[in-house]
mmCIF file of C-alpha atoms in Angstrom:
data_model
loop_
_atom_site.group_PDB
_atom_site.id
_atom_site.type_symbol
_atom_site.label_atom_id
_atom_site.label_comp_id
_atom_site.label_asym_id
_atom_site.label_seq_id
_atom_site.Cartn_x
_atom_site.Cartn_y
_atom_site.Cartn_z
ATOM 1 C CA MET A 1 0.000 0.000 0.000
ATOM 2 C CA THR A 2 1.117 3.538 -0.713
ATOM 3 C CA ASP A 3 1.565 5.834 2.269
ATOM 4 C CA TRP A 4 -0.202 8.907 0.889
ATOM 5 C CA LYS A 5 0.763 10.956 3.946
ATOM 6 C CA THR A 6 4.464 10.827 3.072
ATOM 7 C CA ASP A 7 4.213 9.941 -0.645
ATOM 8 C CA GLY A 8 1.331 12.259 -1.570
ATOM 9 C CA VAL A 9 0.957 15.992 -2.078
ATOM 10 C CA LYS A 10 3.847 18.256 -1.078
ATOM 11 C CA VAL A 11 3.487 21.964 -0.338
ATOM 12 C CA ILE A 12 6.720 23.938 -0.661
ATOM 13 C CA PRO A 13 6.575 27.359 1.030
ATOM 14 C CA GLY A 14 7.723 30.157 -1.258
ATOM 15 C CA ASP A 15 10.265 31.347 1.291
ATOM 16 C CA GLN A 16 11.944 27.920 1.423
ATOM 17 C CA LEU A 17 13.177 27.493 -2.158
ATOM 18 C CA ASP A 18 16.630 26.028 -2.825
ATOM 19 C CA THR A 19 19.175 28.331 -4.508
ATOM 20 C CA ASN A 20 21.700 25.486 -4.682
ATOM 21 C CA THR A 21 20.971 24.959 -8.376
ATOM 22 C CA PRO A 22 23.058 25.670 -11.509
ATOM 23 C CA GLN A 23 23.105 29.401 -12.174
ATOM 24 C CA THR A 24 23.653 31.666 -15.161
ATOM 25 C CA PRO A 25 25.285 35.059 -14.598
ATOM 26 C CA GLY A 26 22.683 37.823 -14.293
ATOM 27 C CA MET A 27 19.812 35.807 -12.815
ATOM 28 C CA ASP A 28 18.922 34.034 -9.608
ATOM 29 C CA ARG A 29 17.305 30.588 -9.921
ATOM 30 C CA ALA A 30 15.666 28.797 -6.984
ATOM 31 C CA ALA A 31 14.256 25.261 -7.061
ATOM 32 C CA ALA A 32 10.868 24.435 -5.563
ATOM 33 C CA ILE A 33 10.227 21.048 -7.195
ATOM 34 C CA ASN A 34 12.956 18.551 -8.105
ATOM 35 C CA PHE A 35 13.992 15.012 -7.235
ATOM 36 C CA ALA A 36 16.070 15.950 -4.203
ATOM 37 C CA ARG A 37 13.345 18.071 -2.601
ATOM 38 C CA VAL A 38 10.139 16.145 -3.358
ATOM 39 C CA GLY A 39 11.072 13.073 -5.403
ATOM 40 C CA ALA A 40 9.896 14.549 -8.740
ATOM 41 C CA GLN A 41 10.779 12.155 -11.556
ATOM 42 C CA LYS A 42 9.888 14.129 -14.692
ATOM 43 C CA ILE A 43 9.777 17.873 -13.944
ATOM 44 C CA TRP A 44 11.721 20.707 -12.341
ATOM 45 C CA ALA A 45 9.997 23.890 -11.169
ATOM 46 C CA GLY A 46 11.203 27.008 -9.453
ATOM 47 C CA THR A 47 11.582 30.739 -9.721
ATOM 48 C CA VAL A 48 13.829 33.123 -11.601
ATOM 49 C CA SER A 49 14.463 36.765 -10.791
ATOM 50 C CA ILE A 50 16.476 39.304 -12.744
ATOM 51 C CA ARG A 51 17.414 42.692 -11.337
ATOM 52 C CA PRO A 52 16.250 45.873 -13.116
ATOM 53 C CA ASP A 53 18.064 46.643 -16.383
ATOM 54 C CA ALA A 54 20.062 43.381 -16.119
ATOM 55 C CA LYS A 55 20.527 40.482 -18.519
ATOM 56 C CA THR A 56 21.711 36.914 -18.238
ATOM 57 C CA GLY A 57 24.547 35.295 -20.053
ATOM 58 C CA ALA A 58 23.635 33.248 -23.112
ATOM 59 C CA HIS A 59 22.844 29.621 -22.274
ATOM 60 C CA HIS A 60 20.708 26.592 -23.135
ATOM 61 C CA HIS A 61 19.242 23.674 -21.199
ATOM 62 C CA GLY A 62 20.247 20.704 -23.343
ATOM 63 C CA ALA A 63 17.408 18.363 -24.280
ATOM 64 C CA LEU A 64 15.009 19.948 -21.793
ATOM 65 C CA GLU A 65 11.946 21.986 -22.701
ATOM 66 C CA SER A 66 11.345 25.054 -20.528
ATOM 67 C CA VAL A 67 8.247 27.100 -19.779
ATOM 68 C CA ILE A 68 8.592 30.537 -18.205
ATOM 69 C CA TYR A 69 5.556 32.296 -16.725
ATOM 70 C CA VAL A 70 6.019 36.024 -16.123
ATOM 71 C CA LEU A 71 4.672 37.095 -12.728
ATOM 72 C CA LYS A 72 5.996 40.651 -12.552
ATOM 73 C CA GLY A 73 7.998 42.909 -14.830
ATOM 74 C CA LYS A 74 8.824 42.846 -18.523
ATOM 75 C CA ALA A 75 10.867 40.015 -20.017
ATOM 76 C CA ARG A 76 12.841 40.451 -23.206
ATOM 77 C CA MET A 77 14.034 37.149 -24.679
ATOM 78 C CA ARG A 78 16.818 36.916 -27.239
ATOM 79 C CA TRP A 79 17.627 33.632 -28.938
ATOM 80 C CA GLY A 80 19.488 32.038 -31.837
ATOM 81 C CA ASP A 81 23.101 31.230 -32.657
ATOM 82 C CA THR A 82 23.998 34.922 -32.322
ATOM 83 C CA LEU A 83 20.935 35.941 -30.278
ATOM 84 C CA GLU A 84 19.587 37.398 -33.498
ATOM 85 C CA PHE A 85 15.884 37.115 -32.573
ATOM 86 C CA VAL A 86 13.946 38.978 -29.855
ATOM 87 C CA ALA A 87 10.460 38.994 -28.306
ATOM 88 C CA GLU A 88 8.949 40.481 -25.148
ATOM 89 C CA ALA A 89 6.522 39.152 -22.539
ATOM 90 C CA GLY A 90 4.742 40.722 -19.585
ATOM 91 C CA PRO A 91 2.779 39.596 -16.525
ATOM 92 C CA GLY A 92 0.509 36.668 -17.344
ATOM 93 C CA ASP A 93 2.447 35.700 -20.482
ATOM 94 C CA PHE A 94 4.063 32.302 -21.028
ATOM 95 C CA ILE A 95 7.375 31.739 -22.843
ATOM 96 C CA PHE A 96 8.322 28.358 -24.343
ATOM 97 C CA VAL A 97 12.007 27.539 -24.877
ATOM 98 C CA PRO A 98 12.623 24.365 -26.950
ATOM 99 C CA PRO A 99 15.601 22.057 -26.339
ATOM 100 C CA TYR A 100 19.114 23.320 -27.153
ATOM 101 C CA VAL A 101 17.978 26.844 -28.122
ATOM 102 C CA PRO A 102 20.680 29.380 -27.183
ATOM 103 C CA HIS A 103 18.858 32.161 -25.320
ATOM 104 C CA GLN A 104 19.262 35.132 -23.033
ATOM 105 C CA GLU A 105 16.758 36.614 -20.594
ATOM 106 C CA ILE A 106 16.745 40.398 -20.220
ATOM 107 C CA ASN A 107 14.847 42.532 -17.741
ATOM 108 C CA ALA A 108 13.416 45.242 -20.016
ATOM 109 C CA SER A 109 12.525 47.423 -17.021
ATOM 110 C CA THR A 110 15.011 49.876 -15.531
ATOM 111 C CA ASP A 111 13.269 50.014 -12.148
ATOM 112 C CA GLU A 112 11.336 46.773 -11.508
ATOM 113 C CA THR A 113 12.673 43.278 -10.794
ATOM 114 C CA LEU A 114 11.579 40.647 -13.324
ATOM 115 C CA GLU A 115 9.994 37.726 -11.477
ATOM 116 C CA CYS A 116 9.061 34.479 -13.202
ATOM 117 C CA VAL A 117 8.064 30.887 -12.517
ATOM 118 C CA LEU A 118 10.085 28.312 -14.452
ATOM 119 C CA VAL A 119 9.137 24.701 -15.257
ATOM 120 C CA ARG A 120 11.354 22.226 -17.130
ATOM 121 C CA SER A 121 10.494 18.876 -18.663
ATOM 122 C CA ASP A 122 12.946 16.906 -16.514
ATOM 123 C CA ASN A 123 14.405 17.326 -13.053
ATOM 124 C CA GLU A 124 17.931 17.131 -14.419
ATOM 125 C CA ALA A 125 19.796 20.376 -13.647
ATOM 126 C CA VAL A 126 21.085 21.199 -17.134
ATOM 127 C CA VAL A 127 22.468 24.689 -17.724
ATOM 128 C CA VAL A 128 25.047 25.111 -20.474
ATOM 129 C CA ASN A 129 26.457 28.647 -20.338
ATOM 130 C CA LEU A 130 27.631 29.863 -23.762
ATOM 131 C CA ASP A 131 30.138 32.422 -25.010
ATOM 132 C CA ILE A 132 28.187 34.140 -27.803
ATOM 133 C CA GLU A 133 28.906 37.441 -29.508
ATOM 134 C CA PRO A 134 25.349 38.781 -30.024
ATOM 135 C CA VAL A 135 24.226 40.709 -33.086
ATOM 136 C CA GLU A 136 23.743 44.410 -32.434
ATOM 137 C CA LYS A 137 20.156 44.640 -33.696
ATOM 138 C CA PRO A 138 18.076 41.480 -33.289
ATOM 139 C CA GLU A 139 14.989 40.811 -35.420
ATOM 140 C CA HIS A 140 11.661 41.127 -33.548
ATOM 141 C CA VAL A 141 9.582 37.947 -33.820
ATOM 142 C CA ALA A 142 5.824 38.101 -33.204
ATOM 143 C CA TRP A 143 4.163 34.862 -32.167
ATOM 144 C CA VAL A 144 1.566 33.450 -34.537
ATOM 145 C CA ASP A 145 -0.794 30.812 -33.166
ATOM 146 C CA PRO A 146 -0.844 27.950 -35.698
ATOM 147 C CA ILE A 147 -4.146 26.617 -34.327
ATOM 148 C CA HIS A 148 -6.221 29.761 -33.729
ATOM 149 C CA LYS A 149 -5.655 31.944 -36.766
ATOM 150 C CA ALA A 150 -6.111 35.685 -36.316
ATOM 151 C CA ALA A 151 -9.338 37.120 -37.716
ATOM 152 C CA THR A 152 -8.890 39.000 -40.973
ATOM 153 C CA ASP A 153 -10.068 42.595 -41.275
#
């Protein structure tokens, strides 16, 4: 029989996250859900914060998929081999980062901390920091929903 008391639901208080996780310069990651903390087998979840007017180093997360949910602030994401693409997201927006995509998170606000929730498709702590010389002017990419086409005028 399963002991649901010890092997069931886990509540992790927000002030008890674990910062002992791989980091990328410019951001602070903290784990809430992983194997070591709760026995998670297939996901990792935590928080990310970036100080005002700061940016991370370029990096990727190997074969993992990542979802970023913006709680507060304005996120500017750059991605590509030379970080040649850019898009922005605000509170309530989700960002999807596919496996192996070189990317950089930027806090687009000069006075507000960017706060996000991060979920990855495995609990493996993969962070590959990259040495990339970014293009000066990245191309803005607007998201187009392939399922729900925009109404035509």
